[in-house]
Coordinates of C-alpha atoms in Angstrom, one line a residue:
X209 CA 79.8 -26.6 26.9
X210 CA 77.4 -29.5 27.5
X211 CA 76.8 -28.3 31.1
X212 CA 75.8 -24.9 29.9
X213 CA 73.3 -26.3 27.3
X214 CA 71.5 -28.4 29.9
X215 CA 69.3 -25.6 31.4
X216 CA 68.0 -24.7 27.9
X217 CA 66.7 -28.2 27.2
X218 CA 65.3 -28.8 30.7
X219 CA 61.5 -28.3 31.4
X220 CA 60.2 -25.4 33.4
X221 CA 59.8 -26.2 37.1
X222 CA 56.6 -25.9 39.2
X223 CA 56.1 -23.8 42.2
X224 CA 53.9 -24.2 45.2
X225 CA 50.7 -22.0 45.6
X226 CA 51.3 -19.5 48.3
X227 CA 47.9 -20.2 49.8
X228 CA 47.1 -23.9 49.4
X229 CA 50.5 -25.4 48.5
X230 CA 49.4 -27.1 45.3
X231 CA 52.2 -27.3 42.6
X232 CA 51.4 -24.9 39.8
X233 CA 53.3 -23.4 36.8
X234 CA 54.8 -20.1 37.8
X235 CA 52.6 -17.0 37.4
X236 CA 52.8 -13.4 38.5
X237 CA 50.4 -13.9 41.4
X238 CA 52.1 -17.1 42.7
X239 CA 48.6 -18.5 43.3
X240 CA 46.5 -21.3 41.7
X241 CA 43.3 -20.4 39.8
X242 CA 41.0 -21.7 42.5
X243 CA 42.7 -19.5 45.2
X244 CA 42.9 -16.5 42.9
X245 CA 39.1 -16.7 42.3
X246 CA 38.5 -16.8 46.0
X247 CA 40.6 -13.6 46.4
X248 CA 39.4 -11.7 43.3
X249 CA 35.9 -11.6 41.6
X250 CA 36.3 -9.8 38.3
X251 CA 32.6 -9.8 37.7
X252 CA 32.0 -7.6 40.7
X253 CA 29.9 -4.6 39.9
X254 CA 28.2 -6.2 36.9
X255 CA 24.5 -6.8 37.6
X256 CA 23.4 -10.4 37.4
X257 CA 19.7 -9.5 37.0
X258 CA 18.5 -6.7 34.7
X259 CA 15.1 -5.5 33.7
X260 CA 14.1 -5.2 30.0
X261 CA 10.8 -3.4 29.0
X262 CA 8.6 -5.0 26.4
X263 CA 5.5 -3.6 24.7
X264 CA 3.0 -6.5 24.2
X265 CA 0.8 -4.5 21.7
X266 CA 3.5 -3.9 19.0
X267 CA 6.0 -6.5 20.3
X268 CA 8.9 -4.1 20.6
X269 CA 11.7 -3.7 23.2
X270 CA 12.7 -0.4 24.8
X271 CA 16.2 0.8 24.0
X272 CA 17.0 3.6 26.4
X273 CA 16.3 6.5 26.5
X274 CA 13.2 6.5 24.4
X275 CA 13.6 4.2 21.3
X276 CA 11.5 1.1 20.7
X277 CA 13.0 -1.5 18.5
X278 CA 11.6 -4.8 17.2
X279 CA 13.8 -7.8 17.9
X280 CA 13.3 -11.6 17.5
X281 CA 14.2 -13.9 20.3
X282 CA 17.9 -14.9 20.2
X283 CA 18.6 -12.5 17.4
X284 CA 21.6 -10.2 17.0
X285 CA 19.5 -7.2 17.7
X286 CA 18.3 -8.5 21.0
X287 CA 21.8 -9.5 22.0
X288 CA 23.1 -6.0 21.3
X289 CA 20.2 -4.5 23.2
X290 CA 21.0 -6.7 26.3
X291 CA 24.7 -5.9 26.2
X292 CA 23.9 -2.2 26.1
X293 CA 22.0 -2.6 29.4
X294 CA 25.2 -3.8 31.2
X295 CA 27.8 -1.9 29.1
X296 CA 28.5 0.8 31.6
X297 CA 29.3 -1.7 34.4
X298 CA 31.8 -3.5 32.1
X299 CA 34.2 -0.6 31.5
X300 CA 37.0 -2.2 33.5
X301 CA 36.8 -5.7 32.0
X302 CA 37.3 -7.1 28.5
X303 CA 34.3 -8.8 26.8
X304 CA 35.4 -12.1 25.2
X305 CA 32.1 -13.8 24.3
X306 CA 28.4 -13.5 24.8
X307 CA 25.5 -15.8 23.9
X308 CA 22.0 -16.8 24.9
X309 CA 21.0 -19.8 27.0
X310 CA 17.8 -21.6 26.3
X311 CA 14.7 -20.5 28.3
X312 CA 11.0 -21.2 28.0
X313 CA 9.5 -18.7 25.5
X314 CA 6.7 -17.8 27.9
X315 CA 8.9 -17.5 31.0
X316 CA 9.6 -13.8 30.5
X317 CA 13.3 -14.5 31.2
X318 CA 16.3 -14.1 28.9
X319 CA 19.5 -15.7 30.1
X320 CA 22.8 -14.6 28.5
X321 CA 26.2 -16.3 29.2
X322 CA 29.0 -13.8 29.3
X323 CA 32.8 -14.4 29.2
X324 CA 35.1 -11.6 30.4
X325 CA 38.8 -11.1 31.2
X326 CA 40.6 -8.8 33.5
X327 CA 44.2 -8.2 34.6
X328 CA 44.5 -8.9 38.4
X329 CA 47.5 -9.2 40.8
X330 CA 50.9 -8.4 39.4
X331 CA 49.7 -8.6 35.7
X332 CA 47.9 -12.0 35.9
X333 CA 45.0 -12.2 33.4
X334 CA 41.9 -14.0 34.8
X335 CA 39.0 -15.2 32.7
X336 CA 35.5 -15.8 34.1
X337 CA 32.2 -17.0 32.8
X338 CA 28.9 -16.0 34.4
X339 CA 25.2 -15.7 33.6
X340 CA 23.1 -12.5 33.4
X341 CA 19.3 -12.9 33.7
X342 CA 17.1 -10.3 32.0
X343 CA 13.6 -10.1 33.3
X344 CA 11.0 -8.9 30.8
X345 CA 8.5 -6.4 32.2
X346 CA 5.5 -5.2 30.2
X347 CA 5.3 -1.5 29.4
X348 CA 3.1 0.2 26.8
X349 CA 5.1 2.3 24.3
X350 CA 4.0 5.9 23.5
X351 CA 2.6 5.0 20.1
X352 CA 0.4 2.2 21.5
X353 CA -0.6 4.5 24.4
X354 CA -1.9 7.1 22.0
X355 CA -3.8 4.4 20.1
X356 CA -5.5 3.1 23.2
X357 CA -6.3 6.7 24.3
X358 CA -8.2 7.2 21.0
X359 CA -6.4 10.5 20.5
X360 CA -3.3 9.2 18.8
X361 CA -3.1 10.8 15.3
X362 CA -1.0 13.8 14.5
X363 CA -2.0 14.2 10.9
X364 CA -4.9 13.1 8.7
X365 CA -5.1 12.9 4.9
X366 CA -8.8 13.4 3.8
X367 CA -9.2 12.0 0.3
X368 CA -12.5 13.0 -1.5
X369 CA -14.0 12.6 -4.9
X370 CA -17.5 13.9 -5.7
X371 CA -18.7 11.2 -8.0
X372 CA -21.3 8.4 -7.9
X373 CA -18.9 5.7 -8.8
X374 CA -15.8 4.6 -6.8
X375 CA -13.7 3.2 -9.7
X376 CA -10.9 5.7 -9.0
X377 CA -10.8 4.8 -5.3
X378 CA -10.6 1.0 -6.1
X379 CA -7.7 1.7 -8.5
X380 CA -6.0 3.9 -5.9
X381 CA -6.4 1.3 -3.3
X382 CA -4.4 -1.2 -5.4
X383 CA -1.7 1.3 -6.0
X384 CA -1.4 2.0 -2.3
X385 CA -1.2 -1.7 -1.5
X386 CA 1.4 -2.3 -4.2
X387 CA 3.7 0.5 -2.9
X388 CA 2.9 -0.3 0.8
X389 CA 1.9 3.2 1.7
X390 CA -0.8 1.9 4.0
X391 CA 1.7 0.4 6.5
X392 CA 2.5 3.7 8.2
X393 CA -1.2 4.6 8.7
X394 CA -2.5 4.2 12.2
X395 CA -6.1 4.0 11.0
X396 CA -8.0 4.0 7.7
X397 CA -11.6 5.0 7.7
X398 CA -13.9 4.8 4.7
X399 CA -16.7 7.4 4.7
X400 CA -19.1 8.9 2.2
X401 CA -17.4 10.3 -0.9
X402 CA -13.9 9.4 0.3
X403 CA -11.5 7.8 2.7
X404 CA -9.4 9.2 5.6
X405 CA -5.8 8.1 6.5
X406 CA -4.6 8.8 10.0
X407 CA -0.9 9.1 10.8
X408 CA 1.3 9.4 13.9
X409 CA 3.6 12.0 12.3
X410 CA 3.2 14.8 9.8
X411 CA 6.1 13.4 7.7
X412 CA 4.3 10.2 6.9
X413 CA 1.2 12.1 5.9
X414 CA 3.2 14.4 3.7
X415 CA 4.7 11.3 1.9
X416 CA 1.1 10.1 1.3
X417 CA 0.1 13.5 -0.1
X418 CA 3.1 13.4 -2.5
X419 CA 2.3 9.9 -3.6
X420 CA -1.4 10.8 -4.3
X421 CA -0.3 13.9 -6.3
X422 CA 1.9 11.7 -8.5
X423 CA -0.8 9.0 -8.9
X424 CA -4.1 10.7 -9.6
X425 CA -5.1 14.2 -10.8
X426 CA -6.0 16.1 -7.6
X427 CA -5.5 19.3 -5.6
X428 CA -4.7 19.7 -1.9
X429 CA -5.2 22.1 0.9
X430 CA -3.3 22.1 4.2
X431 CA -4.5 23.3 7.6
X432 CA -3.3 22.8 11.2
X433 CA -4.9 23.2 14.6
X434 CA -3.0 24.0 17.8
X435 CA -3.5 21.4 20.5
X436 CA -1.1 22.5 23.2
X437 CA 1.7 25.0 23.8
X438 CA 4.5 24.9 26.4
X439 CA 5.5 28.5 27.2
X440 CA 8.6 27.4 29.0
X441 CA 10.3 25.4 26.2
X442 CA 8.4 27.3 23.4
X443 CA 7.2 24.0 21.8
X444 CA 3.9 23.7 20.0
X445 CA 1.8 20.6 19.4
X446 CA -0.3 20.7 16.2
X447 CA -2.7 18.4 14.4
X448 CA -2.4 18.7 10.7
X449 CA -5.1 18.1 8.1
X450 CA -4.4 17.5 4.4
X451 CA -7.5 17.8 2.2
X452 CA -7.2 16.1 -1.2
X453 CA -9.8 16.4 -3.9
X454 CA -9.7 14.1 -6.9
X455 CA -11.1 15.3 -10.2
X456 CA -14.8 14.3 -10.3
X457 CA -14.4 12.2 -13.5
X458 CA -14.2 8.4 -13.6
X459 CA -13.7 5.8 -16.3
X460 CA -16.5 5.4 -18.8
X461 CA -17.9 8.9 -18.1
X462 CA -19.2 11.1 -20.9
X463 CA -17.9 14.7 -20.5
X464 CA -18.4 18.0 -22.4
X465 CA -15.3 20.1 -22.7
X466 CA -15.2 23.9 -22.9
X467 CA -14.5 25.2 -26.4
X468 CA -11.2 26.7 -25.2
X469 CA -10.0 23.4 -23.8
X470 CA -11.2 21.4 -26.8
X471 CA -9.3 23.7 -29.1
X472 CA -6.1 23.5 -27.0
X473 CA -6.2 19.7 -27.1
X474 CA -6.0 19.6 -30.9
X475 CA -9.4 20.9 -32.1
X476 CA -11.1 17.7 -30.8
X477 CA -14.9 17.5 -30.3
X478 CA -16.4 18.8 -27.1
X479 CA -18.3 15.6 -26.3
X480 CA -15.7 13.0 -25.3
X481 CA -15.5 9.7 -23.4
X482 CA -13.1 9.1 -20.5
X483 CA -11.4 5.8 -21.2
X484 CA -9.0 5.8 -18.2
X485 CA -8.0 7.8 -15.1
X486 CA -4.4 7.4 -14.0
X487 CA -2.1 10.4 -13.2
X488 CA -4.0 12.2 -16.0
X489 CA -7.5 12.0 -17.5
X490 CA -7.4 10.0 -20.8
X491 CA -10.1 11.3 -23.2
X492 CA -11.2 10.0 -26.7
X493 CA -13.5 11.7 -29.2
X494 CA -16.0 9.1 -30.5
X495 CA -16.4 11.0 -33.8
X496 CA -12.7 11.2 -34.8
X497 CA -10.8 8.9 -32.6
X498 CA -8.7 11.8 -31.3
X499 CA -7.1 11.2 -27.9
X500 CA -5.9 13.6 -25.3
X501 CA -4.6 13.7 -21.8
X502 CA -5.7 16.3 -19.2
X503 CA -3.5 16.7 -16.1
X504 CA -4.8 18.0 -12.8
X505 CA -3.6 21.6 -13.3
X506 CA -5.2 21.9 -16.7
X507 CA -8.5 20.4 -15.3
X508 CA -8.8 22.9 -12.5
X509 CA -8.2 25.8 -14.8
X510 CA -10.9 24.5 -17.3
X511 CA -13.1 22.2 -15.3
X512 CA -15.6 19.8 -16.9
X513 CA -18.0 17.4 -15.3
X514 CA -19.6 14.0 -16.1
X515 CA -22.8 14.1 -18.1
X516 CA -23.8 10.6 -17.1
X517 CA -23.1 8.0 -14.4
X518 CA -23.1 4.2 -14.8
X519 CA -26.7 3.8 -13.5
X520 CA -27.9 5.9 -16.4
X521 CA -26.3 3.8 -19.1
X522 CA -28.7 1.8 -21.3
X523 CA -28.3 -1.4 -23.2
X524 CA -28.4 -1.2 -27.0
X525 CA -28.2 -3.9 -29.7
X526 CA -26.2 -3.4 -32.8
X527 CA -28.4 -3.5 -35.9
X528 CA -25.8 -2.5 -38.5
X529 CA -22.2 -1.4 -38.5
X530 CA -19.9 0.2 -41.1
X531 CA -16.2 0.6 -40.5
X532 CA -14.7 4.0 -41.5
X533 CA -11.4 3.4 -43.1
X534 CA -10.1 6.8 -44.2
X535 CA -10.9 9.6 -41.7
X536 CA -9.2 12.8 -42.5
X537 CA -8.6 15.2 -39.6
X538 CA -8.7 19.0 -39.8
X539 CA -5.7 21.3 -39.4
X540 CA -4.1 21.3 -36.0
X541 CA -5.6 18.0 -35.0
X542 CA -3.9 16.0 -32.3
X543 CA -3.1 12.3 -31.9
X544 CA -5.4 9.5 -33.0
X545 CA -5.9 6.2 -31.1
X546 CA -4.3 3.1 -32.7
X547 CA -6.1 0.8 -30.3
X548 CA -9.6 1.7 -31.5
X549 CA -11.5 1.6 -34.8
X550 CA -13.9 4.2 -35.9
X551 CA -17.3 3.0 -37.2
X552 CA -20.8 4.2 -37.9
X553 CA -23.5 2.0 -36.3
X554 CA -27.3 1.7 -36.1
X555 CA -28.4 0.6 -32.7
X556 CA -31.7 0.0 -31.0
X557 CA -32.6 -0.2 -27.3
X558 CA -33.2 -3.7 -26.0
X559 CA -36.1 -2.2 -24.0
X560 CA -37.7 -0.9 -27.3
X561 CA -37.4 -4.0 -29.5
X562 CA -41.1 -3.9 -30.1
X563 CA -40.8 -0.5 -31.8
X564 CA -38.9 0.6 -34.9
X565 CA -37.0 3.3 -33.2
X566 CA -33.3 3.2 -34.1
X567 CA -30.4 5.5 -33.4
X568 CA -27.4 6.4 -35.6
X569 CA -24.1 7.4 -34.2
X570 CA -20.3 7.1 -34.5
X571 CA -18.3 5.0 -32.1
X572 CA -14.7 4.1 -31.2
X573 CA -15.6 0.5 -30.5
X574 CA -15.6 -0.6 -34.2
X575 CA -12.9 -3.3 -33.4
X576 CA -15.1 -5.0 -30.8
X577 CA -18.7 -4.7 -32.2
X578 CA -20.5 -7.0 -34.6
X579 CA -24.1 -7.1 -35.7
X580 CA -26.2 -8.5 -32.9
X581 CA -23.8 -7.5 -30.1
X582 CA -25.0 -5.8 -26.9
X583 CA -23.4 -2.5 -26.0
X584 CA -23.9 0.0 -23.2
X585 CA -24.3 3.7 -24.0
X586 CA -25.8 7.0 -23.0
X587 CA -29.0 8.3 -24.7
X588 CA -28.7 12.0 -25.3
X589 CA -31.8 12.2 -27.4
X590 CA -34.2 11.3 -24.6
X591 CA -32.2 12.8 -21.7
X592 CA -32.4 16.1 -19.9
X593 CA -28.8 17.1 -19.3
X594 CA -28.0 20.3 -17.5
X595 CA -24.4 21.3 -18.3
X596 CA -22.9 24.7 -18.9
X597 CA -20.9 23.8 -22.0
X598 CA -23.4 21.3 -23.5
X599 CA -26.2 23.9 -23.4
X600 CA -24.1 26.3 -25.5
X601 CA -23.3 23.7 -28.2
X602 CA -25.0 23.5 -31.5
X603 CA -27.7 20.9 -31.2
X604 CA -26.7 19.3 -34.5
X605 CA -23.2 18.6 -33.1
X606 CA -24.6 16.7 -30.1
X607 CA -24.8 13.0 -30.8
X608 CA -28.1 11.1 -30.2
X609 CA -26.3 8.2 -28.5
X610 CA -22.7 7.8 -27.2
X611 CA -21.6 4.1 -26.9
X612 CA -19.3 3.4 -24.0
X613 CA -18.4 -0.3 -23.8
X614 CA -19.4 -3.7 -25.1
X615 CA -21.7 -5.6 -22.8
X616 CA -21.0 -9.2 -21.7
X617 CA -22.8 -11.6 -19.4
X618 CA -21.6 -10.8 -15.9
X619 CA -22.5 -14.1 -14.3
X620 CA -20.4 -16.0 -16.9
X621 CA -17.4 -13.6 -16.3
X622 CA -17.7 -14.1 -12.5
X623 CA -17.7 -17.9 -12.9
X624 CA -14.6 -17.8 -15.1
X625 CA -12.7 -15.4 -13.0
X626 CA -9.8 -17.3 -11.3
X627 CA -8.0 -14.3 -9.8
X628 CA -8.5 -11.8 -7.0
X629 CA -7.2 -8.6 -5.5
X630 CA -6.0 -7.6 -2.0
X631 CA -8.0 -5.2 0.1
X632 CA -6.9 -2.7 2.7
X633 CA -8.2 -3.3 6.2
X634 CA -10.3 -0.2 7.1
X635 CA -13.3 1.0 9.1
X636 CA -16.4 1.3 7.0
X637 CA -19.2 3.8 7.7
X638 CA -22.4 4.3 5.7
X639 CA -21.7 1.8 3.0
X640 CA -23.9 2.0 -0.1
X641 CA -25.7 -1.2 -1.3
X642 CA -24.3 -0.5 -4.7
X643 CA -20.7 -1.1 -3.7
X644 CA -20.6 -4.7 -4.8
X645 CA -21.8 -3.8 -8.3
X646 CA -19.3 -1.0 -8.5
X647 CA -16.5 -3.4 -7.4
X648 CA -17.5 -5.9 -10.1
X649 CA -17.4 -3.1 -12.7
X650 CA -13.8 -2.3 -11.6
X651 CA -12.8 -6.0 -11.9
X652 CA -14.2 -6.0 -15.4
X653 CA -12.3 -2.8 -16.3
X654 CA -9.1 -4.6 -15.3
X655 CA -9.9 -7.5 -17.6
X656 CA -10.6 -5.2 -20.5
X657 CA -7.8 -2.6 -20.1
X658 CA -4.3 -4.0 -20.2
X659 CA -2.7 -0.6 -19.5
X660 CA -4.7 -0.2 -16.3
X661 CA -3.8 -3.5 -14.8
X662 CA 0.0 -3.0 -15.3
X663 CA 0.0 -1.0 -12.1
X664 CA -2.0 -3.5 -10.1
X665 CA -0.9 -6.7 -8.4
X666 CA -3.3 -9.5 -9.5
X667 CA -3.1 -12.8 -7.5
X668 CA -4.2 -16.2 -8.6
X669 CA -7.2 -17.5 -6.6
X670 CA -6.3 -21.0 -5.7
X671 CA -9.6 -21.6 -3.9
X672 CA -11.7 -21.0 -7.0
X673 CA -11.8 -23.4 -9.9
X674 CA -12.8 -21.6 -13.1
X675 CA -15.7 -23.1 -15.1
X676 CA -14.8 -23.7 -18.7
X677 CA -17.1 -24.8 -21.5
X678 CA -17.5 -24.1 -25.2
X679 CA -21.0 -22.5 -24.7
X680 CA -19.7 -20.0 -22.2
X681 CA -17.1 -18.5 -24.5
X682 CA -18.7 -15.2 -25.5
X683 CA -15.4 -13.4 -26.3
X684 CA -15.2 -11.6 -23.0
X685 CA -11.6 -10.5 -22.2
X686 CA -9.6 -12.4 -19.6
X687 CA -6.4 -12.1 -17.6
X688 CA -3.7 -14.6 -18.5
X689 CA -1.9 -16.7 -15.9
X690 CA 1.4 -14.9 -16.9
X691 CA 0.0 -11.7 -15.4
X692 CA -1.0 -13.3 -12.0
X693 CA 1.1 -13.5 -8.9
X694 CA 1.1 -16.3 -6.3
X695 CA -0.2 -15.1 -3.0
X696 CA 2.5 -15.7 -0.3
X697 CA 1.8 -16.3 3.4
X698 CA 4.8 -15.4 5.5
X699 CA 5.1 -16.3 9.2
X700 CA 5.7 -13.6 11.7
X701 CA 9.4 -13.0 12.3
X702 CA 9.0 -12.2 16.0
X703 CA 6.7 -15.3 16.7
X704 CA 7.2 -18.4 14.6
X705 CA 10.9 -17.8 13.6
X706 CA 11.9 -16.8 17.1
X707 CA 10.4 -19.9 18.6
X708 CA 12.1 -22.2 16.1
X709 CA 15.5 -20.5 16.9
X710 CA 15.1 -21.2 20.6
X711 CA 14.2 -24.9 20.2
X712 CA 17.2 -25.7 18.0

């Protein structure tokens, strides 16, 4: 019994390699590893040097047959792209491990260490480690090629507004930046009365059109032009044009509604003031504080136009003010504003202080005005206004003066302003010298209207130190720090981060 147990406890014996005679543990090939590698190369057929195409303009790699992908150095995406280049030649081996070896970032070489296994003679499994070198060759992608050829766009969105002031465009620019709709645009060109967005595909342009229709009251027209036609494959190449027209009404414009539209909005007065333009036109009646919203479809069915522009507004000083507490509205009246106060005021032009000429009117700014305050308004009594609906009104129903907004010292507001907005990078043509004043008007509108700035990203300006003093406090509205964002500066993922990963 003890003799029979002896072989079970004894260690396994060695055999001699059939080629070199070295003692080795038994294996199906009866050969040592060194001799087996001289007989069999399991990496045979796998290329040791492969070419990878890289576009220097957009920093993307070509993934055959025609897809360009963005990959950081030593990232998972780049590892997967490199393995796909040698995937077909590794069909008879088993991939165990793969990883990058360090190379100089500017060497245009990527080295990858690959570990594979394969069953060789008589069922023996051999494992081998080798290095594949990927040579980066520059090749311009199709998108960058179209850009360089100056004939790259497939669709253009032409946005127009026939107004003197650009407040709506400034507001729209901030919405586009907030929702990042400008990233797909190949080029943005600012021209007279509008701005053009160029896109490489019609789908991106259609998304922009849908966004604009949900953001501002507008109407659109679509057209396309045939560029080329392949009669063999029956394919057509078109360039599409989307023409968008925004309603020609801006904030602080005085408008005159048609009698039919005024009646449908709750029997409000025909002469109204536009207090805000978002997805609808927000109107207020300075005589009754009635408010109404007019969407794009309603406007184009019953159009009305601005009776004044910001350059025609004059400065008045408040001589006397009387708050109207109980204002009864007629039958069928619409909503009244809770944010404004109705008042009767006597005002005088600051340019006519040497005369005794004063004007009496009603205003919706009763909560802001006091005796001696300056206010901007439109003088109907001394103006020649040519408007279809205004000419048909009873002259006794047309106010002498319509007050628009309270006036503050602009230089003080600029000194106190410790915030800023982002701007889209675009080509500018035929800029008006009045653009800076219009942009300052838009910034002041953001300070005065809390509902307007809810849709805008406002960033704290760390480079500007606000000037604070007791004498400068004139009651002008400000934006609190709670509403400001910190401006972040992120490094490029394909540059900075990629270099750090390679040096670790």
